[in-house]
Short mmCIF file of C-alpha atoms and ligand atoms in Angstrom, two decimals:
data_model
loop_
_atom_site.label_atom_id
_atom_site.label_comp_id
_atom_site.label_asym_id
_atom_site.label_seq_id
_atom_site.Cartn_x
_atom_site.Cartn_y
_atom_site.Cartn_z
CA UNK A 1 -63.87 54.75 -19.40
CA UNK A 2 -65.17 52.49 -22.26
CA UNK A 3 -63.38 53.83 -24.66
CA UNK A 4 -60.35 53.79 -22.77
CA UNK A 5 -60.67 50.05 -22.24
CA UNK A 6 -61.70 49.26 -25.91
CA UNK A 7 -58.57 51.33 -26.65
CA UNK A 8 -56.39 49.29 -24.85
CA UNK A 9 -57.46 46.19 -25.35
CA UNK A 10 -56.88 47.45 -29.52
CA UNK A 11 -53.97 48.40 -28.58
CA UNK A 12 -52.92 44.93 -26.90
CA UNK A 13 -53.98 43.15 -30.27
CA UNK A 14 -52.31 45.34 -32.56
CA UNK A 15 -49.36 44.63 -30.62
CA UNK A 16 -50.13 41.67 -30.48
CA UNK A 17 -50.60 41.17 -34.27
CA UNK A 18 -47.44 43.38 -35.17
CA UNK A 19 -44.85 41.04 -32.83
CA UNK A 20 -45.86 37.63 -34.16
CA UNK A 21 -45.35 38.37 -37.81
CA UNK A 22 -42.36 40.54 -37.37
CA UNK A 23 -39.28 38.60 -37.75
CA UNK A 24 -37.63 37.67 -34.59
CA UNK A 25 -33.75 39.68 -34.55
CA UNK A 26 -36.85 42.86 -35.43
CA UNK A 27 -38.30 42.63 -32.28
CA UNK A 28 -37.46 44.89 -29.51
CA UNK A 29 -39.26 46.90 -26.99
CA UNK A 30 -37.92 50.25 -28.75
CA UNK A 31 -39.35 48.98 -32.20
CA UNK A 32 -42.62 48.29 -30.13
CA UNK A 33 -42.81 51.57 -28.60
CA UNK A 34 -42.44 53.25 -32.06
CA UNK A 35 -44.99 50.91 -33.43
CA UNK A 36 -47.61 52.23 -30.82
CA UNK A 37 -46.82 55.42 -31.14
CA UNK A 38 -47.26 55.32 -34.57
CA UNK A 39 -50.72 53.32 -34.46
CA UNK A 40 -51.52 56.47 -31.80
CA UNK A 41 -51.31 58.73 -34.60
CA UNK A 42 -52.90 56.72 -37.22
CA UNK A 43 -56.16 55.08 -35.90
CA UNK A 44 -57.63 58.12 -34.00
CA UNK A 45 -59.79 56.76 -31.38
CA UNK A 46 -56.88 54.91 -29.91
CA UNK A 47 -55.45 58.35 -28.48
CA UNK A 48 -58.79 57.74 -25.85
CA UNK A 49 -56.25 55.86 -24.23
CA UNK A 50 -53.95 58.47 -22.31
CA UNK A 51 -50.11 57.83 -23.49
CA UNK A 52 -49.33 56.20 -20.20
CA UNK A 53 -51.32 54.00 -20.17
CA UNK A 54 -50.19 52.86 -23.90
CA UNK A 55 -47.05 52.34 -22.29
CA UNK A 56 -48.73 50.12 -19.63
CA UNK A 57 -50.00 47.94 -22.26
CA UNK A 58 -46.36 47.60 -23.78
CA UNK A 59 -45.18 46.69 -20.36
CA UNK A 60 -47.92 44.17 -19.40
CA UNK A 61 -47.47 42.64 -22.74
CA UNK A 62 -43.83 42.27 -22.50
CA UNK A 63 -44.35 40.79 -19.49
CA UNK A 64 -46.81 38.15 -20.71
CA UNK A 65 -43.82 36.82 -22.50
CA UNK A 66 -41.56 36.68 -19.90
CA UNK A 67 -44.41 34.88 -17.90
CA UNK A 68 -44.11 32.78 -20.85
CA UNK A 69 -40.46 32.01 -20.54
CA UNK A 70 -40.26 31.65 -17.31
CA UNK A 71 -42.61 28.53 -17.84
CA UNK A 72 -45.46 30.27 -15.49
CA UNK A 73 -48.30 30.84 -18.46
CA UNK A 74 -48.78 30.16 -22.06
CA UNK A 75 -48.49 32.26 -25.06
CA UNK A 76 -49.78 35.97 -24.66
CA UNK A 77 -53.13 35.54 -26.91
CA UNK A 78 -55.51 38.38 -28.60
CA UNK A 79 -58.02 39.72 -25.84
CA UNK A 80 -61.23 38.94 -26.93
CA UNK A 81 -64.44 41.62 -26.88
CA UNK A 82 -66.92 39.69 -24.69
CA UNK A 83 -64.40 37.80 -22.76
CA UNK A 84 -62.19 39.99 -21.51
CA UNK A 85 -62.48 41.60 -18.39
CA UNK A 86 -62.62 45.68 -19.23
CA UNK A 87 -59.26 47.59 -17.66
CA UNK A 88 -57.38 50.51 -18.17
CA UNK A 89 -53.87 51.13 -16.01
CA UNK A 90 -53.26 54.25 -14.71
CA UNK A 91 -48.93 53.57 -13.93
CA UNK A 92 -48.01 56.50 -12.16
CA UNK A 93 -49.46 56.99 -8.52
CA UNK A 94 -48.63 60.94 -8.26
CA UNK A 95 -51.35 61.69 -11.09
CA UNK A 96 -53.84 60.42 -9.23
CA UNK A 97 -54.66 63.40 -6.88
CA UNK A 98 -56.20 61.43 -4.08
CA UNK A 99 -58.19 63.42 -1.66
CA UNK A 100 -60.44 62.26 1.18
CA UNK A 101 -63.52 64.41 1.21
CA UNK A 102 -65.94 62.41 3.51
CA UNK A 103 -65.71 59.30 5.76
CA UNK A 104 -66.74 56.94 3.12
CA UNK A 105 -66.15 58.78 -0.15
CA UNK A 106 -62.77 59.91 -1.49
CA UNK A 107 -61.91 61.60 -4.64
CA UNK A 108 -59.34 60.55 -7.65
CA UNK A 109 -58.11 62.12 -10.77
CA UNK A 110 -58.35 59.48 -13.55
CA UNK A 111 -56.94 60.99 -16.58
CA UNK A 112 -58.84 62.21 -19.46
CA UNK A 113 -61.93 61.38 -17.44
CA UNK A 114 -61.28 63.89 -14.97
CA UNK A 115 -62.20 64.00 -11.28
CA UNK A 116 -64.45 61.07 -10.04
CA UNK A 117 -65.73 59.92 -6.38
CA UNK A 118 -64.94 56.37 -4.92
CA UNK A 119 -65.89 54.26 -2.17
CA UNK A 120 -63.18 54.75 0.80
CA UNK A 121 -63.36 51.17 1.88
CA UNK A 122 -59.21 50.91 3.32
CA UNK A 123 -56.77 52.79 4.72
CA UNK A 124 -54.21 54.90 1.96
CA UNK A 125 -51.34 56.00 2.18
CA UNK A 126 -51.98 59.53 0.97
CA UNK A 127 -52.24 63.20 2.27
CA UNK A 128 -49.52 63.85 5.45
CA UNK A 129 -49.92 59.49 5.50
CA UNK A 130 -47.34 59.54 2.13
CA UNK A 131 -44.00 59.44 2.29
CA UNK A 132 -41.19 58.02 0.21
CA UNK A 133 -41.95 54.51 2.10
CA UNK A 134 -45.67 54.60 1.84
CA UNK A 135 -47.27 55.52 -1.03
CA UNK A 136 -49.67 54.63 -3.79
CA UNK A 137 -47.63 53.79 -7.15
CA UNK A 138 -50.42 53.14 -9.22
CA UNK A 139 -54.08 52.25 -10.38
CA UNK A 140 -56.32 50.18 -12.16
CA UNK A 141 -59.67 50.50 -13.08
CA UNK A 142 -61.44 47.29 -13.76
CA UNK A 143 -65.33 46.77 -14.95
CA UNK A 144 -67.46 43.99 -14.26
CA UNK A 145 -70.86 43.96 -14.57
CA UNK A 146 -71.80 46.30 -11.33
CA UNK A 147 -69.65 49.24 -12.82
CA UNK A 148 -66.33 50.05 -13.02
CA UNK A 149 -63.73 49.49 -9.82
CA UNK A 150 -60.53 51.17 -9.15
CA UNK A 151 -57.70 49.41 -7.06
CA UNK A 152 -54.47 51.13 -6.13
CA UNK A 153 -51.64 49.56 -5.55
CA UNK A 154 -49.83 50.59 -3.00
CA UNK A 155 -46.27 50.33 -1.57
CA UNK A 156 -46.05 50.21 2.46
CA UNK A 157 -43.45 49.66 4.65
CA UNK A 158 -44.55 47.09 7.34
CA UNK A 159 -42.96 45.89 10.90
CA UNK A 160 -42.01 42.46 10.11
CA UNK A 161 -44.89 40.46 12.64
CA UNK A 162 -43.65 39.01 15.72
CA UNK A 163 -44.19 34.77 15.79
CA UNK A 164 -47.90 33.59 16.62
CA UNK A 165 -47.92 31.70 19.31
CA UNK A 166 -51.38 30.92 18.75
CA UNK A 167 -52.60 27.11 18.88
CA UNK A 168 -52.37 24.58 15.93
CA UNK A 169 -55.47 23.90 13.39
CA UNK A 170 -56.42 21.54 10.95
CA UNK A 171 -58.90 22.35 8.41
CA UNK A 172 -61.18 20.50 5.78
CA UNK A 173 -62.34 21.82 3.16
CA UNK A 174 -65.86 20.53 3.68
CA UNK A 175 -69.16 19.02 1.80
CA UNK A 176 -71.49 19.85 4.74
CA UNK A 177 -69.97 22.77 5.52
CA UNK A 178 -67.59 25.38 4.53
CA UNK A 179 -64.65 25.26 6.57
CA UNK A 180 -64.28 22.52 8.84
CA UNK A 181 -61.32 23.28 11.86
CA UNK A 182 -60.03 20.49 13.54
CA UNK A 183 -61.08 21.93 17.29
CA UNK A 184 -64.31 21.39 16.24
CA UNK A 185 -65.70 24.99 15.25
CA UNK A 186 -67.29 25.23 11.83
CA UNK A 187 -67.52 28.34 9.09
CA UNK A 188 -70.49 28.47 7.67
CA UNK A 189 -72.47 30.98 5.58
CA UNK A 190 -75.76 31.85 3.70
CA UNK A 191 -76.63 31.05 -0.04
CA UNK A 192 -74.63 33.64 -1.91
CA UNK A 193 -78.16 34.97 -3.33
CA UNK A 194 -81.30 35.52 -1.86
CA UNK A 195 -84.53 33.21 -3.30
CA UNK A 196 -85.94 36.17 -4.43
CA UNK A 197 -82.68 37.06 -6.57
CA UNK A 198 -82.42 33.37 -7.50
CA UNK A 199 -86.17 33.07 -8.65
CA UNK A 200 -85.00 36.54 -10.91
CA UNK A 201 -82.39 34.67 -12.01
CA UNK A 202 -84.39 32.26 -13.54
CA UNK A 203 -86.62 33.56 -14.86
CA UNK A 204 -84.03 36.32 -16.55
CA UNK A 205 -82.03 33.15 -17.58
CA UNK A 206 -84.99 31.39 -19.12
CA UNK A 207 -85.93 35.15 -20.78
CA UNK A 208 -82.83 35.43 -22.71
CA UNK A 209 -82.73 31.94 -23.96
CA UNK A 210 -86.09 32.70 -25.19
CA UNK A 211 -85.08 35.61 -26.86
CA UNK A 212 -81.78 34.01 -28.24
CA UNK A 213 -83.86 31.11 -29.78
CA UNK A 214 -85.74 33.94 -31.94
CA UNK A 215 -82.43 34.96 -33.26
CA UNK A 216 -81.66 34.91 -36.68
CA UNK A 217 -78.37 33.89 -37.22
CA UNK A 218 -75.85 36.07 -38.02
CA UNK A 219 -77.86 38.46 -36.72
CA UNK A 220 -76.39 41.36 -33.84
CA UNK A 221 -77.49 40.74 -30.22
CA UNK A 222 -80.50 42.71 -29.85
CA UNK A 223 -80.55 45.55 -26.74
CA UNK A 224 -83.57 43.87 -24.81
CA UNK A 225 -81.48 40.56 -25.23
CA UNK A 226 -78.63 42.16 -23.56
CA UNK A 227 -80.31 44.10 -21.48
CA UNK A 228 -81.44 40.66 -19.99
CA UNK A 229 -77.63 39.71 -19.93
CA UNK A 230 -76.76 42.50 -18.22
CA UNK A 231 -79.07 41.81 -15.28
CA UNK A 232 -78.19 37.95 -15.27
CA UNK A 233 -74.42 39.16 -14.72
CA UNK A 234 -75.22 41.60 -12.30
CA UNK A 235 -76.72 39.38 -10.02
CA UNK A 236 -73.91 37.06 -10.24
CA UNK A 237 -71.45 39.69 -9.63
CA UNK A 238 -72.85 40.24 -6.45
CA UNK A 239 -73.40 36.75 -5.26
CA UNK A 240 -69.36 36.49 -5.97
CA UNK A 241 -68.89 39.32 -3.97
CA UNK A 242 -70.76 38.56 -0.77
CA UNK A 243 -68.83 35.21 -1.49
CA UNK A 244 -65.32 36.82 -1.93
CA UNK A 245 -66.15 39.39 1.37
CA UNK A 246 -67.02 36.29 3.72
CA UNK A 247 -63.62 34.38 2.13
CA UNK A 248 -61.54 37.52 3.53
CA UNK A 249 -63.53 37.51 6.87
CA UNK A 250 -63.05 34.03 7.72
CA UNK A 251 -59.46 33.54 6.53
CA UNK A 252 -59.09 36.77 8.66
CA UNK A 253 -60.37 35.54 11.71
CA UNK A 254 -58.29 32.28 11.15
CA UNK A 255 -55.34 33.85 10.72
CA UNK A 256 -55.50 36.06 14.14
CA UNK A 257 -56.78 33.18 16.13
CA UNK A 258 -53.99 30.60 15.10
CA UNK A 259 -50.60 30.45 14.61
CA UNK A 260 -50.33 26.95 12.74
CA UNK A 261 -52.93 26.14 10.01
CA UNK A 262 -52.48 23.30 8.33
CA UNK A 263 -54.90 22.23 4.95
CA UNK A 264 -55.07 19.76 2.59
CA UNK A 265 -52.78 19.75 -0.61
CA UNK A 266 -56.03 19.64 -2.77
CA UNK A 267 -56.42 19.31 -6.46
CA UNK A 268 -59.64 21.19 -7.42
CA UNK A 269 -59.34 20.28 -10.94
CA UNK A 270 -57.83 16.81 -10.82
CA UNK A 271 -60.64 15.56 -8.48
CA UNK A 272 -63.50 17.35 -11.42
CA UNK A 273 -61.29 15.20 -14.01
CA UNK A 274 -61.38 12.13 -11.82
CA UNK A 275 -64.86 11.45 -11.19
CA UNK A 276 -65.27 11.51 -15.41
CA UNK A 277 -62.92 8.54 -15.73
CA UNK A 278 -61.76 7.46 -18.46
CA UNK A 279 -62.73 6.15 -22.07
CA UNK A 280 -61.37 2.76 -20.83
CA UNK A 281 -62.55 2.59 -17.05
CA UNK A 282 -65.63 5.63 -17.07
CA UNK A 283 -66.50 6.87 -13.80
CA UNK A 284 -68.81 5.67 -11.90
CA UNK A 285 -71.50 8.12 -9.77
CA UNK A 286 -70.42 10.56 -12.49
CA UNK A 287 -73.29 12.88 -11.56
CA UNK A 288 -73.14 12.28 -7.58
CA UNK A 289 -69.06 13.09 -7.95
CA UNK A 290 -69.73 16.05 -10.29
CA UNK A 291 -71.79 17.84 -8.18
CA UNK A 292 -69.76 17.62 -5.30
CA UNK A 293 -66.52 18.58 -7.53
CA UNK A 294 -69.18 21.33 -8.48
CA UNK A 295 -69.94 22.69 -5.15
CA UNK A 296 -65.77 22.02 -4.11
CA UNK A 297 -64.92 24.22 -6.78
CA UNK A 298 -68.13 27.17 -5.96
CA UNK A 299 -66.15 27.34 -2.50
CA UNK A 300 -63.06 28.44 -3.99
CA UNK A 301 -60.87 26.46 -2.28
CA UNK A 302 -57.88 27.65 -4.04
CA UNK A 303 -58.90 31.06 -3.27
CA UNK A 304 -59.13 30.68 0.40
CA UNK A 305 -55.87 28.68 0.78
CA UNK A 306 -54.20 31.98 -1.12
CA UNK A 307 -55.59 33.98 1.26
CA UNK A 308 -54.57 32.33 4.54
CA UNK A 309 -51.03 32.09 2.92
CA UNK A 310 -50.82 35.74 3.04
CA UNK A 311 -52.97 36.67 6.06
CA UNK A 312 -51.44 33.83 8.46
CA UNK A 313 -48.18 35.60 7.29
CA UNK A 314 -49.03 38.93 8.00
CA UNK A 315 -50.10 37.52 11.63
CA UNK A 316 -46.97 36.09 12.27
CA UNK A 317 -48.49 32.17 11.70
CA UNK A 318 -46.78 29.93 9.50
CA UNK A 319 -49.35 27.50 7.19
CA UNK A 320 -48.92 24.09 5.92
CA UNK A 321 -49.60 21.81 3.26
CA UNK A 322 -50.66 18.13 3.76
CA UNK A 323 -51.04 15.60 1.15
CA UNK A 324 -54.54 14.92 1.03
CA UNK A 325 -55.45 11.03 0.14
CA UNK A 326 -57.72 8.91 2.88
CA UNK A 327 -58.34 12.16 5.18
CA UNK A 328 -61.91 11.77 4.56
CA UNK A 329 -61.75 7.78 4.86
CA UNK A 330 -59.53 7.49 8.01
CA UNK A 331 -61.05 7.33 11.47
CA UNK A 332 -59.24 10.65 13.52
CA UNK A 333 -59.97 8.56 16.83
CA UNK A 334 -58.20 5.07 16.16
CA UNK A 335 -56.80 5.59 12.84
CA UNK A 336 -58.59 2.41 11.25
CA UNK A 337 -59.26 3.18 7.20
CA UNK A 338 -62.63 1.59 5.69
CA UNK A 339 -63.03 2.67 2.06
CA UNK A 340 -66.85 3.68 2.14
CA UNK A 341 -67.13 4.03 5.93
CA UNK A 342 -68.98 7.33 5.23
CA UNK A 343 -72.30 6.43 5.94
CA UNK A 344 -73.12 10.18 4.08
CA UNK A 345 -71.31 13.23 3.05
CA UNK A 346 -72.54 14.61 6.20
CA UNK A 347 -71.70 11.57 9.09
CA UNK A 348 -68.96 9.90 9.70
CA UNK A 349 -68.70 6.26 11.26
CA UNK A 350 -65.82 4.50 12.74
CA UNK A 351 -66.74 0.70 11.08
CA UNK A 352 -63.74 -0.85 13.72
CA UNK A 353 -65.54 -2.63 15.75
CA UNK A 354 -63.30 -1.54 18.99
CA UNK A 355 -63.98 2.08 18.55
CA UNK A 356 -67.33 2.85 16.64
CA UNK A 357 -66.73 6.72 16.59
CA UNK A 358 -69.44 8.84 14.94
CA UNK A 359 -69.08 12.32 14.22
CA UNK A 360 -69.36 15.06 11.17
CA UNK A 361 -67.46 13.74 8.58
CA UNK A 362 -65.99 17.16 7.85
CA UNK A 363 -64.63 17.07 11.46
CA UNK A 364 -63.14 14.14 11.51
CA UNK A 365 -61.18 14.82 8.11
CA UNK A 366 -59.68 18.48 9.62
CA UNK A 367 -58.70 16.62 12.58
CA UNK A 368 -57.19 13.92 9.96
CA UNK A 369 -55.22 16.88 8.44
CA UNK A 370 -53.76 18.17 11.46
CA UNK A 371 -52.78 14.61 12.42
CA UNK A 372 -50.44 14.25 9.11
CA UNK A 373 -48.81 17.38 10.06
CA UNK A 374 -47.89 16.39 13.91
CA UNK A 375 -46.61 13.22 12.02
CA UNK A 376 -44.04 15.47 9.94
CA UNK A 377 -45.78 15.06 6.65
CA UNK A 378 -46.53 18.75 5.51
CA UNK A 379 -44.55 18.44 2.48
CA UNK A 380 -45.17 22.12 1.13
CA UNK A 381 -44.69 24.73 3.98
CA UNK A 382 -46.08 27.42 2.14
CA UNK A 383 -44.98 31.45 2.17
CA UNK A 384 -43.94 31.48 5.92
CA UNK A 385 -41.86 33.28 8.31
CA UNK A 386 -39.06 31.70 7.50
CA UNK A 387 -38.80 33.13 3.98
CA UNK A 388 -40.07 36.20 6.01
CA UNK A 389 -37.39 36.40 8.16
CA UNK A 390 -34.32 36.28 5.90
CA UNK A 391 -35.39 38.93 4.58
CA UNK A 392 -34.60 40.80 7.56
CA UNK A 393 -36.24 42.97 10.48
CA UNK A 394 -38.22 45.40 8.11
CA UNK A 395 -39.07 44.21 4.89
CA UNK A 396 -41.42 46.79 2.42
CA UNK A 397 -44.02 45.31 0.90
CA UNK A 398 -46.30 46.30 -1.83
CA UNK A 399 -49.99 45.22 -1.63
CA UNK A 400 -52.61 46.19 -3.21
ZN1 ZN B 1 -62.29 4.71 14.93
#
C-alpha cells in the first residue's frame, strides 16, 4: 500500500510539473491522460499504482483547479513526502468484492494488494442490501500513523426526515466546559490521553529532540529517531480519535433530542489573530488569550458545528447561526452588558445592581445565543430542511 501511495502522490507531481510549464491552448485532460500513460510506461515503479487509480489522480487534480476557479481553494501545489497524508483511490465500487465474514470483520479486494480484512464498524450497502439505489461507488484508503484506513463511499437512497418537533437549544461553545446548552445540561469529556500516555509522550518528545540535537546536518533521519516519531504520532492519532468519536456522539445525541439548535457564528482563527494585536496596538494578556484561543481551537469547534449541520438535518431539525459579539458579556437574566463582568472563565456575575445573577458563565452565554435567535437575528440558517425540501419527497444522497 506504500508504494501505491508514493506512486500516486509521483504521479500528482509529475502532473503537476508537466501542466504548469506546458503552454496554456496545450493543456487538456486528453493531453494529460497521454502524459500519464506515458510516465506509466517510462518510470517503472509508478505502474504500483493500478491504472485506475492513475486516472483518479487525473480527476482529483483536475478538480483542484476547478476548486480553484470556482474561488473555493488556492492553486493545486506539489504534495510533499512528510506532509502529506498517504492515500490511494480505489474509483470503481464493483471491484471491491465486499463480503461480510464475521460480525465485526468484513473482507475487501483492494487491487494489486489482493484480499484484506477490515473492521465492520457501519452498515453497507452490499450483498442482497445493493441495488442500483444503494450501493458503494468507491474507496479510499488513507494512512495515518495507526495504519492504513479504508472509507467507502457510498450512494443511498434515504426517506427525506419528517420535521423535528423537538424543543429549541442554544449552545456555547465553552471554556469550562465543552458544550454548553442553553437548558442547562453540559457535554463534557475526559482528557483525550491518559497520564500514563501523556507522561510517554514526554518523555518520547523530549527523546527525539535529544536525538535530533545529535544530528549532523544534512544528515538522513536516523531509524531510532523515527522510530521515536512514530510512537509520538501514534499516540496523538489516538487522542484525535477518542476526540473525533465523542464529537459524533454528542452532536448525535443533540441532533435527536432537538429540533432547533442554534450556535454562535464563531471565528476560530480571527479570535487566535486577535488576541496578538497588532504592531501598532499589541495585545494585551497575549498568553492568557492564546491559551484559551488554544484550547477553543483543540475543541474543534468548526468540526462540531459541521457535524450538527448534517446530523440535525438528517433528524429533521433545522440549525442556526448567530452572530456572536457580547454573548459571553451580556447578562441572559436582565440583559445588562458589563465589559469584564466575568469574575472568571468559569462564573458568571450579573454586576446590575437590580438583578445580581450568578451562574456558569458558559450557561449564561448558550442561553445568550438562543436569545439572539428568538429575537430574529440568526443571520446564516445553515443546510436545513428547507433546501431539503425543494428537493423533493426522496432525495438520494451519497455519504460516506
Ligand atoms: Zn442580570
Amino acid at each position: 500500500m506504500d508504494d501505491q501511495a508514493h506512486a500516486a502522490r509521483t504521479t500528482w507531481n509529475l502532473l503537476h510539473d508537466w501542466w504548469s510549464m506546458l503552454p496554456r491552448d496545450k493543456r487538456s485532460l486528453a493531453a494529460a491522460d497521454a502524459a500519464i500513460r506515458q510516465a506509466r510506461k517510462e518510470i517503472e515503479w509508478l505502474a504500483a499504482l493500478p491504472a485506475q487509480a492513475a486516472q483518479a489522480v487525473l480527476k482529483a487534480y483536475a478538480q483542484a483547479w476547478r476548486n480553484c476557479w470556482d474561488g473555493r481553494a488556492g492553486e493545486p501545489v506539489f504534495k510533499a513526502r512528510v506532509r502529506e497524508l498517504m492515500s490511494v483511490d480505489i474509483p470503481q465500487g464493483r471491484d471491491l468484492h465486499i463480503v461480510r465474514v464475521h460480525r465485526r470483520w468484513g473482507m475487501v479486494r483492494i487491487p494489486l494488494v489482493g484480499r484484506v480484512r477490515f473492521r465492520w464498524t457501519k452498515g453497507l450497502p452490499v450483498g442482497k442490501h445493493a441495488n442500483q439505489e444503494n450501493r458503494v461507488t468507491g474507496a479510499r484508503l488513507v494512512r495515518d500513523a495507526l495504519g492504513w484506513h479504508i472509507a467507502f463511499r457510498v450512494q443511498t437512497l434515504e426517506l427525506e426526515p419528517e420535521e423535528h418537533m423537538g424543543p429549541e437549544v442554544g449552545i456555547d461553545v465553552g471554556v469550562a466546559v465543552p458544550l454548553a446548552l442553553s437548558d442547562g445540561s453540559v457535554y463534557t469529556h475526559d482528557e483525550w490521553s491518559t497520564k500514563k500516555e501523556q507522561a510517554t509522550l514526554i518523555r518520547l518528545e523530549r527523546r527525539a529532540a535529544r536525538r535530533k540535537s545529535f544530528r549532523k546536518p544534512r544528515e538522513r533521519t536516523s531509524r531510532r529517531l523515527r522510530r521515536t516519531y512514530d510512537r509520538i504520532q501514534g499516540l496523538r492519532a489516538r487522542a484525535k480519535r477518542r476526540h473525533l468519536d465523542w464529537q459524533h456522539q454528542t452532536t448525535l445525541a443533540i441532533a435527536r433530542t432537538y429540533g432547533t439548535v442554534v450556535v454562535e457564528a464563531l471565528q476560530v482563527t480571527s479570535m487566535v489573530k486577535s488576541a496578538k494585536g497588532t504592531v501598532d496596538s499589541p495585545g494585551r494578556n497575549v498568553a492568557q488569550k492564546s491559551g484559551l484561543n488554544r484550547s477553543i481551537a483543540q475543541e474543534a469547534w468548526g468540526r462540531t458545528v459541521k457535524l450538527l449541520t448534517y446530523k440535525t438535518t438528517r433528524y429533521g431539525g433545522v440549525l442556526y447561526k448567530v452572530p456572536a459579539p457580547g454573548t459571553s458579556q451580556r447578562c441572559s437574566t436582565c440583559g445588562h452588558t458589563t465589559p469584564g463582568s466575568r469574575e472568571s472563565q468559569a462564573a458568571f456575575v450579573c454586576k446590575n445592581p437590580d438583578c445580581g445573577w450568578t451562574g456558569n458563565a458558559d450557561h449564561n452565554a448558550s442561553r445568550n445565543v438562543l436569545h439572539l435567535y428568538r429575537m430574529g437575528l440568526a443571520a446564516i440558517p445553515a443546510a436545513g430542511r428547507a433546501v431539503v425540501r425543494r428537493a423533493g419527497r426522496v432525495k438520494p444522497a451519497t455519504a460516506r
